[in-house]
Amino acid sequence: MQRAGLIERLHPPLLNLALTAGKLAAKSGIRAYLVGGIVRDLMLGRPCVDVDLAIEGDAVKLAGQMAQKLGARLTVHKAFGTASLKIDDFNVDMATCRSEIYRCPGALPLVSPGALQDDLKRRDFSINAMAVSVNAPDRDVLTDFFGGRRDLSQGLIRVLHNISFQDDATRMMRAVRYEQRLGFKLERGTARLLKRNLDMLDTISGDRLKNELLLWLKEESCPAILRRASRLGITGKLHPALRWQRTMRSAFRRAYASNIVKTPHLFFCLLVYNLNEEQLYKLLARLNLTGSRLDLLSNQSLELRKKCRELAKPGLKRSKIYSTLHGYDSISIQTICCYAVIPTLRSNLALYLKELRQVKTSLDGNELMKMGLREGPRLGAILNKLLAARLDGAVQSKSDEIKLVRRLAGL
Ligand code: ATP
């Protein structure tokens, strides 16, 4: 029995956790394994915070014992026979080893308890289908039925069998994510299968596609993922007009080079920026995003795109910039900013984001009422004029504002 030398690479709290799982499992006569991403990342020397444990036996019962022993927070997902433990910043997911049968493409599989080999067989790629035992007598022994270790060393993403993408086409999206994250390549046969099975993406629910897309957008290598997915024809299956373009590359570059907060929401807006109303509507519906915040933000960007000509005029009054952009979310404005090539447009948008949107008048509605104005549209109009005067520098102090209000209201 050859030890893999992997367990000792775990961060001390995770090591303690794995060893505890191993001891408790051995006591109950069952077996526990580190599986999936953690084995891959330990081999690559990448940081690990999430741990997946596969149990040949009752995972929920073992999770309960571990929670008690370690004082961890336990969540049980009864319907799935899985449990999660939270210890400090670490998450541990525990599941009973299972075998899966796909009855039709894209649908969730039929699940039944199984052995470790069954559990590894149902996984996406060889590099994610390895396990390391955490209990005696074979602690730290690697199980690698599919050549995961070899593929890791050769930098290859390989599916486990020829109908993998038919069973679950979200694996295409996962494949590109790992490929670009790790600087790997799709193994030749896997790339061929992916291209041949692109239509299988039509069998996947909007929610699952959305989740995978959001995972792309959370990756550091998000632009590379989008470009690759576009070349492979994956984004085109989400919507035929959704593809990587040169202007998109520049927009992402500007986003990365600027100090704006890089969120998946911003990247989503950058990705869909070139779609027209109808295309955006269809994409959002396909991804089950209708009515979501991403719907709002991307539609705002689309609306703002139509105002770019106006906003690019040189010598625009600050109050005009304000009134044009007021009410739009900063993410929608930043999207336009990343795509803007006309310098005046960029500077007007930046001026609004950095300065104008924070500008406030010294007087508010209550104070205007104390001066004798009545609540209503006229008061609102005067407040707007006051703000415009502030923005344009026509008033600079509270007493300037009082004078202006008196003049406007005829007091
Ligand atoms: P990440 O670093 O992205 O979190 P991970 O490998 O931990 O990577 P998860 O999405 O948390 O990924 O999934 C855990 C494991 O479950 C994977 O390593 C893989 O073995 C398996 N898995 C996840 N999704 C699928 C899928 N769609 N088909 C087959 N196996 C999957």
XYZ file of C-alpha atoms and ligand atoms in Angstrom:
442
model
C 0.000 0.000 0.000
C 1.614 3.183 -1.132
C 0.904 6.394 0.784
C 0.206 9.435 -1.350
C 1.666 11.937 1.131
C -1.352 14.169 0.577
C -3.089 14.253 3.933
C -0.110 15.869 5.616
C -0.395 18.755 3.149
C -3.733 19.760 4.653
C -3.949 22.990 6.582
C -3.802 22.006 10.341
C -7.522 22.554 11.107
C -8.458 20.520 8.033
C -5.945 17.846 8.943
C -7.500 17.565 12.396
C -10.882 17.275 10.762
C -9.822 14.591 8.325
C -8.111 12.571 11.045
C -11.160 12.848 13.297
C -13.382 11.660 10.443
C -11.001 8.753 9.871
C -10.933 7.696 13.541
C -14.709 7.910 13.979
C -15.292 6.069 10.721
C -12.895 3.265 11.711
C -14.659 2.961 15.070
C -17.991 2.451 13.287
C -16.490 0.003 10.823
C -17.102 2.304 7.839
C -14.697 4.144 5.510
C -14.160 7.820 4.809
C -12.353 9.429 1.865
C -11.349 12.876 0.746
C -12.747 13.161 -2.766
C -13.009 15.468 -5.743
C -11.596 18.987 -5.827
C -9.651 18.728 -2.585
C -7.560 15.797 -3.832
C -6.899 17.633 -7.100
C -5.924 20.839 -5.291
C -3.727 19.053 -2.740
C -1.821 17.425 -5.590
C -1.413 20.758 -7.330
C -0.411 22.517 -4.112
C -3.322 24.906 -4.450
C -5.100 26.327 -1.369
C -8.068 24.309 -0.079
C -10.907 25.618 2.062
C -13.717 23.277 1.118
C -13.489 19.609 1.913
C -15.623 16.856 0.417
C -15.746 13.576 2.274
C -17.304 10.497 0.683
C -18.379 7.869 3.167
C -18.872 4.180 2.535
C -21.570 4.043 5.221
C -23.943 6.522 6.842
C -22.526 10.013 6.163
C -25.164 11.872 8.173
C -24.534 9.786 11.287
C -20.768 10.271 10.993
C -21.253 14.019 10.458
C -23.289 14.168 13.692
C -20.504 12.420 15.620
C -17.902 14.774 14.129
C -19.935 17.858 14.957
C -20.175 16.701 18.559
C -16.492 15.897 18.860
C -15.269 19.081 17.161
C -17.962 21.517 18.292
C -18.779 22.275 14.650
C -22.030 23.644 13.226
C -23.952 20.883 11.515
C -26.501 21.156 8.722
C -28.234 18.019 7.531
C -29.819 17.793 4.086
C -32.109 14.856 4.788
C -33.553 14.622 1.279
C -30.054 14.077 -0.166
C -28.572 12.052 2.694
C -25.781 14.615 3.005
C -24.500 16.873 5.762
C -22.285 19.942 6.025
C -20.043 21.014 8.863
C -18.774 24.528 9.366
C -15.617 24.984 11.394
C -14.050 28.466 11.459
C -13.776 29.413 7.784
C -13.831 25.849 6.524
C -16.733 23.922 5.028
C -16.934 20.182 5.047
C -19.486 18.403 2.898
C -20.139 14.780 3.703
C -22.083 12.371 1.530
C -22.634 8.656 1.437
C -20.935 7.131 -1.594
C -23.536 6.758 -4.290
C -24.066 5.420 -7.725
C -26.034 7.396 -10.287
C -28.031 6.385 -13.320
C -29.032 8.950 -15.940
C -32.389 7.991 -17.421
C -32.536 10.891 -19.850
C -30.087 13.638 -20.828
C -29.990 16.698 -18.596
C -32.429 15.321 -16.013
C -31.213 14.709 -12.500
C -29.950 11.140 -12.078
C -31.432 8.297 -10.081
C -29.302 7.886 -6.998
C -28.641 4.848 -4.808
C -26.029 4.083 -2.117
C -22.884 2.586 -3.559
C -19.205 1.919 -3.007
C -16.341 4.358 -3.541
C -15.816 3.137 -7.086
C -19.452 3.942 -7.984
C -19.080 7.358 -6.458
C -15.970 8.135 -8.485
C -17.509 6.764 -11.684
C -20.318 9.354 -11.592
C -17.913 12.306 -11.551
C -17.107 14.783 -14.294
C -13.371 14.568 -15.062
C -10.493 12.279 -14.209
C -8.756 15.017 -12.207
C -11.902 15.321 -10.038
C -12.412 11.588 -9.654
C -9.689 10.656 -7.190
C -10.039 9.793 -3.520
C -7.698 9.570 -0.546
C -8.626 7.388 2.402
C -8.582 9.081 5.804
C -9.037 6.037 8.002
C -6.712 3.272 9.130
C -5.397 0.908 7.948
C -5.062 2.546 4.521
C -4.921 6.193 5.551
C -3.444 8.456 2.874
C -3.758 5.843 0.126
C -4.879 7.227 -3.217
C -7.661 5.678 -5.314
C -7.351 6.727 -8.932
C -9.300 4.497 -11.334
C -9.328 6.949 -14.241
C -5.769 8.213 -14.527
C -6.471 11.486 -12.740
C -2.922 11.821 -11.415
C -1.469 11.352 -14.914
C -3.903 13.894 -16.374
C -3.023 16.365 -13.650
C 0.639 16.060 -14.472
C -0.059 16.406 -18.194
C -2.520 19.279 -17.708
C -5.514 17.535 -19.262
C -9.261 17.743 -18.669
C -10.694 14.352 -19.591
C -14.231 13.001 -19.214
C -14.629 9.516 -17.784
C -16.693 8.060 -20.624
C -18.124 8.860 -24.050
C -21.621 9.814 -22.946
C -20.552 12.063 -20.082
C -21.695 15.286 -21.799
C -24.951 13.647 -22.833
C -25.647 12.654 -19.246
C -24.960 16.170 -18.024
C -24.045 18.945 -20.431
C -23.206 21.399 -17.630
C -19.939 19.460 -17.605
C -19.030 21.366 -20.782
C -19.171 24.581 -18.807
C -17.266 23.020 -15.929
C -14.627 21.690 -18.335
C -13.829 25.154 -19.660
C -13.780 26.597 -16.141
C -11.185 24.097 -14.921
C -9.218 24.286 -18.147
C -8.741 28.025 -17.902
C -8.398 28.151 -14.124
C -5.622 25.589 -14.089
C -4.025 26.517 -17.418
C -4.876 23.012 -18.725
C -6.144 21.778 -22.086
C -9.173 19.708 -22.988
C -7.927 16.238 -23.860
C -8.417 15.712 -27.591
C -11.190 13.109 -27.372
C -12.960 15.188 -24.713
C -12.834 18.289 -26.924
C -14.279 16.252 -29.796
C -17.089 14.911 -27.620
C -17.835 18.376 -26.344
C -18.180 19.857 -29.826
C -20.257 16.924 -31.015
C -22.664 17.186 -28.070
C -23.189 20.949 -27.884
C -26.921 20.526 -28.527
C -27.173 18.681 -25.223
C -26.959 22.082 -23.534
C -30.574 22.509 -24.644
C -31.543 19.769 -22.185
C -30.276 21.737 -19.186
C -32.583 23.841 -17.027
C -32.194 27.619 -16.915
C -31.220 27.537 -13.252
C -28.396 25.082 -13.808
C -27.049 27.072 -16.766
C -27.265 30.265 -14.731
C -25.359 28.690 -11.837
C -22.571 27.514 -14.118
C -22.410 30.888 -15.848
C -22.109 32.638 -12.488
C -19.288 30.279 -11.549
C -17.471 31.385 -14.729
C -17.941 34.996 -13.775
C -16.499 34.423 -10.298
C -13.256 32.983 -11.637
C -10.094 35.050 -11.865
C -9.696 33.835 -15.415
C -13.252 34.836 -16.353
C -12.347 36.585 -19.671
C -10.290 33.598 -20.811
C -13.160 31.269 -19.909
C -15.654 33.358 -21.871
C -13.390 33.532 -24.896
C -12.747 29.813 -24.876
C -16.421 28.971 -24.284
C -17.348 31.221 -27.165
C -14.834 29.572 -29.497
C -16.108 26.137 -28.536
C -19.687 27.247 -29.278
C -20.914 27.003 -25.686
C -22.003 30.631 -25.229
C -23.728 30.449 -28.611
C -25.936 27.712 -27.202
C -27.043 30.043 -24.398
C -27.970 32.573 -27.080
C -26.750 32.545 -30.690
C -25.660 36.197 -30.447
C -23.652 35.677 -27.271
C -20.022 35.510 -28.335
C -16.649 36.846 -27.365
C -15.684 39.927 -29.363
C -12.738 42.238 -29.557
C -14.658 45.112 -27.942
C -15.530 42.770 -25.087
C -11.875 41.979 -24.540
C -11.074 45.693 -24.272
C -13.999 46.274 -21.920
C -12.848 43.475 -19.597
C -9.304 44.849 -19.723
C -10.535 48.284 -18.712
C -12.554 46.756 -15.888
C -9.502 44.900 -14.557
C -7.235 47.935 -14.918
C -9.629 50.257 -13.083
C -10.305 50.368 -9.372
C -13.991 49.496 -9.674
C -15.182 46.510 -7.682
C -15.051 43.429 -9.893
C -18.269 41.552 -9.304
C -19.997 38.766 -11.270
C -22.799 41.279 -11.843
C -20.472 43.687 -13.617
C -18.990 40.885 -15.698
C -22.456 39.668 -16.634
C -23.358 43.149 -17.881
C -20.098 43.314 -19.843
C -20.848 39.932 -21.392
C -24.344 40.809 -22.592
C -23.598 44.422 -23.540
C -23.717 43.847 -27.276
C -27.090 42.128 -27.287
C -30.166 44.029 -28.426
C -33.370 44.170 -26.414
C -34.912 41.073 -27.870
C -31.736 39.018 -27.606
C -31.210 40.075 -24.005
C -34.817 39.261 -23.184
C -34.436 35.757 -24.612
C -31.133 35.107 -22.876
C -32.487 36.246 -19.509
C -35.539 34.036 -19.976
C -33.360 31.054 -20.928
C -31.272 31.516 -17.801
C -34.350 31.960 -15.632
C -33.147 35.430 -14.745
C -36.280 37.370 -15.653
C -37.059 39.823 -12.862
C -33.682 39.307 -11.161
C -31.104 41.945 -10.272
C -29.063 40.851 -13.298
C -32.132 41.535 -15.452
C -32.413 45.026 -13.980
C -28.707 45.835 -14.338
C -28.294 44.533 -17.869
C -31.433 46.309 -19.056
C -30.234 49.523 -17.448
C -26.946 49.199 -19.368
C -28.913 48.711 -22.546
C -30.963 51.841 -21.824
C -27.838 53.818 -20.989
C -26.190 52.749 -24.230
C -28.800 54.820 -26.009
C -27.808 57.885 -24.003
C -24.104 57.662 -24.835
C -24.238 60.132 -27.723
C -25.802 62.722 -25.441
C -23.364 61.977 -22.627
C -20.348 62.247 -24.918
C -20.997 65.911 -25.769
C -18.158 68.121 -24.613
C -18.931 70.943 -22.185
C -21.983 69.193 -20.795
C -23.285 70.867 -17.632
C -22.639 68.868 -14.462
C -26.336 69.060 -13.628
C -27.166 67.578 -17.046
C -24.776 64.671 -16.496
C -26.381 64.148 -13.109
C -29.965 64.203 -14.343
C -29.136 61.816 -17.197
C -27.476 59.246 -14.958
C -29.407 59.676 -11.734
C -31.388 56.546 -10.820
C -29.108 54.126 -12.652
C -27.166 51.554 -10.638
C -23.426 52.198 -10.503
C -22.784 48.736 -12.016
C -24.811 49.663 -15.108
C -22.904 52.922 -15.418
C -19.562 51.171 -14.920
C -20.506 48.789 -17.717
C -20.934 51.702 -20.113
C -17.714 53.198 -18.802
C -15.753 50.013 -19.583
C -17.025 50.049 -23.173
C -16.676 53.795 -23.703
C -13.961 54.799 -26.156
C -14.824 58.496 -26.547
C -12.771 60.365 -23.924
C -15.526 62.882 -23.030
C -17.993 60.050 -22.470
C -15.548 58.260 -20.202
C -14.739 61.390 -18.235
C -18.399 62.389 -17.833
C -19.304 58.929 -16.563
C -16.315 58.880 -14.230
C -17.174 62.359 -12.953
C -20.682 61.191 -12.078
C -19.474 58.033 -10.338
C -16.665 59.709 -8.397
C -18.227 63.010 -7.519
C -21.628 64.075 -8.780
C -23.718 61.275 -7.373
C -22.519 62.177 -3.849
C -23.452 65.861 -4.122
C -26.174 66.951 -1.708
C -27.874 70.263 -1.033
C -27.535 71.747 2.453
C -31.271 72.367 2.641
C -33.727 69.509 2.601
C -37.510 69.306 2.198
C -38.146 69.854 5.927
C -36.124 73.012 5.945
C -37.937 74.295 2.883
C -41.235 73.690 4.663
C -39.932 75.579 7.692
C -39.248 78.468 5.288
C -42.939 78.454 4.368
C -43.201 76.137 1.353
C -45.906 73.517 1.245
C -45.299 69.834 0.606
C -45.994 68.925 -3.033
C -44.598 68.925 -6.578
C -43.542 72.559 -6.420
C -41.337 71.844 -3.416
C -39.834 68.900 -5.309
C -39.133 71.093 -8.336
C -37.401 73.699 -6.179
C -35.251 71.019 -4.528
C -34.230 69.791 -7.991
C -33.280 73.299 -9.076
C -31.345 73.745 -5.861
C -29.395 70.554 -6.508
C -28.708 71.581 -10.100
C -27.401 74.927 -8.871
C -25.159 73.118 -6.351
C -23.844 70.790 -9.025
C -23.099 73.622 -11.435
C -21.474 75.746 -8.740
C -24.143 78.459 -8.896
C -24.618 78.122 -5.131
C -21.847 77.164 -2.765
C -23.132 77.636 0.765
C -26.269 77.213 2.801
C -26.935 80.961 2.731
C -26.617 80.924 -1.106
C -29.202 78.158 -1.131
C -31.571 80.069 1.152
C -31.344 83.092 -1.157
C -32.044 80.949 -4.210
C -35.044 79.250 -2.585
C -36.482 82.632 -1.613
C -36.084 83.861 -5.173
C -37.559 80.721 -6.752
C -40.480 80.547 -4.323
C -41.107 84.282 -4.343
C -40.784 84.447 -0.521
P -14.193 24.011 -7.165
O -12.766 24.258 -6.871
O -14.666 24.628 -8.415
O -15.127 24.192 -6.011
P -14.768 21.216 -6.886
O -14.073 20.113 -7.613
O -14.758 21.189 -5.403
O -14.143 22.496 -7.522
P -17.686 21.180 -6.879
O -18.550 21.859 -7.883
O -17.733 21.619 -5.476
O -16.226 21.259 -7.477
O -18.004 19.640 -6.987
C -17.371 18.697 -6.142
C -17.081 17.441 -6.920
O -18.301 16.872 -7.366
C -16.256 17.673 -8.185
O -14.877 17.617 -7.915
C -16.706 16.538 -9.076
O -16.010 15.378 -8.768
C -18.159 16.341 -8.678
N -19.078 17.061 -9.560
C -19.581 18.293 -9.434
N -20.409 18.593 -10.433
C -20.454 17.525 -11.226
C -21.150 17.205 -12.431
N -21.948 18.081 -13.028
N -20.956 15.978 -12.957
C -20.149 15.092 -12.359
N -19.468 15.329 -11.240
C -19.607 16.517 -10.665
